[in-house]
Amino acid sequence: MATKLTWLGHGTWSIETGSHKLILDPFLNDNPTAPIKAEDVQADFILVSHGHFDHVADVESIAKRTGATVIATFEICQWFEQRGVTNTHAQNLGGAWKHPFGTAKLTIAHHSSTMPDGAPGGDPGGFLLNLPDGNVYFACDTALFSDMQWIGRRGLDLAVLPIGDNFTMGPEDSLEAIRLLNPKRVAPAHYNTWPPIEQDASAWAEQVKQETSAEPIVIEPGGVIEL
Ligand code: NI
Ligand code: MN
């Protein structure tokens, strides 16, 4: 079965690969665009990019109900352990680990990472995943940075970039990010959740086609990309 990536709105993705179910940055119950609720999620791994509410809101409930392993910075793992989450795997920037589903490297992100209660979440990150069906890079919440050229160096089948602007890079900087990453396909995220990050994704896709060599893939929340 091909690897299936489902956009659940905002920065939340579910990834089905091999026999594994992953969820990235689960923010469902308070997300006005999410097509499902946290109670509906099945997962054996939960990837967390940084500590902000709109990325961690449903981590605790999903982890406790499913027993999924939380993969995040040491600080974020500790924060959830203090709240009774038992399975965690701490990594830090630049570090890769061979998990049962594939290799996950925590990549740099230029953003912030305070937990909802004000505790420090360590540095914010993104995820470079080497899965059996291909390499996927989730930039997660970040500004444009020139080291993206190294992240794409070994080939990316898919890059997922924020285009919302205001809190992260916007559509224009994402075009530069695509040129640095050089992925085969690129999907936008972290937009149209609330008014401050409203964007015209089809206009963005037109620009991607004209100005980069990547194929843009725009889906609605609930939509699926196959690797
Ligand atoms: Ni954030
Ligand atoms: Mn965010």
PDB file of N, CA and C and ligand atoms in Angstrom, residues 10 25 49-55 111-114 124 140-142 167-168 190, ligand 1:
ATOM      1  N   HIS A  10      -4.718  23.143   8.975  1.00  0.00           N
ATOM      2  CA  HIS A  10      -3.646  23.844   9.678  1.00  0.00           C
ATOM      3  C   HIS A  10      -2.323  23.099   9.509  1.00  0.00           C
ATOM      4  N   ASP A  25       1.634  17.107  14.669  1.00  0.00           N
ATOM      5  CA  ASP A  25       1.086  18.334  15.251  1.00  0.00           C
ATOM      6  C   ASP A  25      -0.442  18.316  15.373  1.00  0.00           C
ATOM      7  N   SER A  49       6.305  19.302  16.313  1.00  0.00           N
ATOM      8  CA  SER A  49       7.368  20.172  15.788  1.00  0.00           C
ATOM      9  C   SER A  49       7.790  21.248  16.777  1.00  0.00           C
ATOM     10  N   HIS A  50       6.844  21.763  17.558  1.00  0.00           N
ATOM     11  CA  HIS A  50       7.154  22.809  18.533  1.00  0.00           C
ATOM     12  C   HIS A  50       5.999  22.941  19.508  1.00  0.00           C
ATOM     13  N   GLY A  51       6.152  23.790  20.518  1.00  0.00           N
ATOM     14  CA  GLY A  51       5.245  23.765  21.651  1.00  0.00           C
ATOM     15  C   GLY A  51       3.970  24.576  21.560  1.00  0.00           C
ATOM     16  N   HIS A  52       3.751  25.273  20.457  1.00  0.00           N
ATOM     17  CA  HIS A  52       2.586  26.159  20.401  1.00  0.00           C
ATOM     18  C   HIS A  52       1.269  25.383  20.419  1.00  0.00           C
ATOM     19  N   PHE A  53       0.266  26.044  21.016  1.00  0.00           N
ATOM     20  CA  PHE A  53      -1.060  25.457  21.193  1.00  0.00           C
ATOM     21  C   PHE A  53      -1.607  24.839  19.911  1.00  0.00           C
ATOM     22  N   ASP A  54      -1.434  25.556  18.790  1.00  0.00           N
ATOM     23  CA  ASP A  54      -2.032  25.078  17.536  1.00  0.00           C
ATOM     24  C   ASP A  54      -1.247  23.906  16.931  1.00  0.00           C
ATOM     25  N   HIS A  55      -0.317  23.326  17.709  1.00  0.00           N
ATOM     26  CA  HIS A  55       0.429  22.138  17.267  1.00  0.00           C
ATOM     27  C   HIS A  55       0.418  21.022  18.306  1.00  0.00           C
ATOM     28  N   HIS A 111      11.553  29.937  14.348  1.00  0.00           N
ATOM     29  CA  HIS A 111      10.230  30.187  14.905  1.00  0.00           C
ATOM     30  C   HIS A 111      10.425  30.303  16.413  1.00  0.00           C
ATOM     31  N   SER A 112       9.406  30.047  17.223  1.00  0.00           N
ATOM     32  CA  SER A 112       9.548  29.990  18.676  1.00  0.00           C
ATOM     33  C   SER A 112       8.866  28.715  19.141  1.00  0.00           C
ATOM     34  N   SER A 113       9.001  28.383  20.437  1.00  0.00           N
ATOM     35  CA  SER A 113       8.481  27.079  20.863  1.00  0.00           C
ATOM     36  C   SER A 113       8.127  27.054  22.340  1.00  0.00           C
ATOM     37  N   THR A 114       7.311  28.020  22.777  1.00  0.00           N
ATOM     38  CA  THR A 114       6.855  28.020  24.164  1.00  0.00           C
ATOM     39  C   THR A 114       5.653  27.093  24.298  1.00  0.00           C
ATOM     40  N   PRO A 124      12.296  25.115  18.113  1.00  0.00           N
ATOM     41  CA  PRO A 124      11.290  24.599  17.186  1.00  0.00           C
ATOM     42  C   PRO A 124      11.975  23.804  16.081  1.00  0.00           C
ATOM     43  N   CYS A 140       7.067  22.635   8.809  1.00  0.00           N
ATOM     44  CA  CYS A 140       6.309  23.066   9.985  1.00  0.00           C
ATOM     45  C   CYS A 140       6.372  24.585  10.109  1.00  0.00           C
ATOM     46  N   ASP A 141       6.266  25.149  11.304  1.00  0.00           N
ATOM     47  CA  ASP A 141       6.225  26.607  11.413  1.00  0.00           C
ATOM     48  C   ASP A 141       7.643  27.149  11.294  1.00  0.00           C
ATOM     49  N   THR A 142       7.904  27.892  10.250  1.00  0.00           N
ATOM     50  CA  THR A 142       9.242  28.460  10.102  1.00  0.00           C
ATOM     51  C   THR A 142       9.246  29.631   9.139  1.00  0.00           C
ATOM     52  N   PHE A 167       2.611  34.441  10.856  1.00  0.00           N
ATOM     53  CA  PHE A 167       3.306  33.663  11.893  1.00  0.00           C
ATOM     54  C   PHE A 167       4.454  32.829  11.320  1.00  0.00           C
ATOM     55  N   THR A 168       4.421  32.590  10.018  1.00  0.00           N
ATOM     56  CA  THR A 168       5.416  31.740   9.339  1.00  0.00           C
ATOM     57  C   THR A 168       5.743  32.399   8.003  1.00  0.00           C
ATOM     58  N   HIS A 190      -0.767  25.317   6.975  1.00  0.00           N
ATOM     59  CA  HIS A 190      -0.748  26.457   7.910  1.00  0.00           C
ATOM     60  C   HIS A 190      -1.311  27.731   7.277  1.00  0.00           C
TER      61      HIS A 190
HETATM   62 NI    NI B   1       3.933  28.098  15.974  1.00  0.00          NI
END
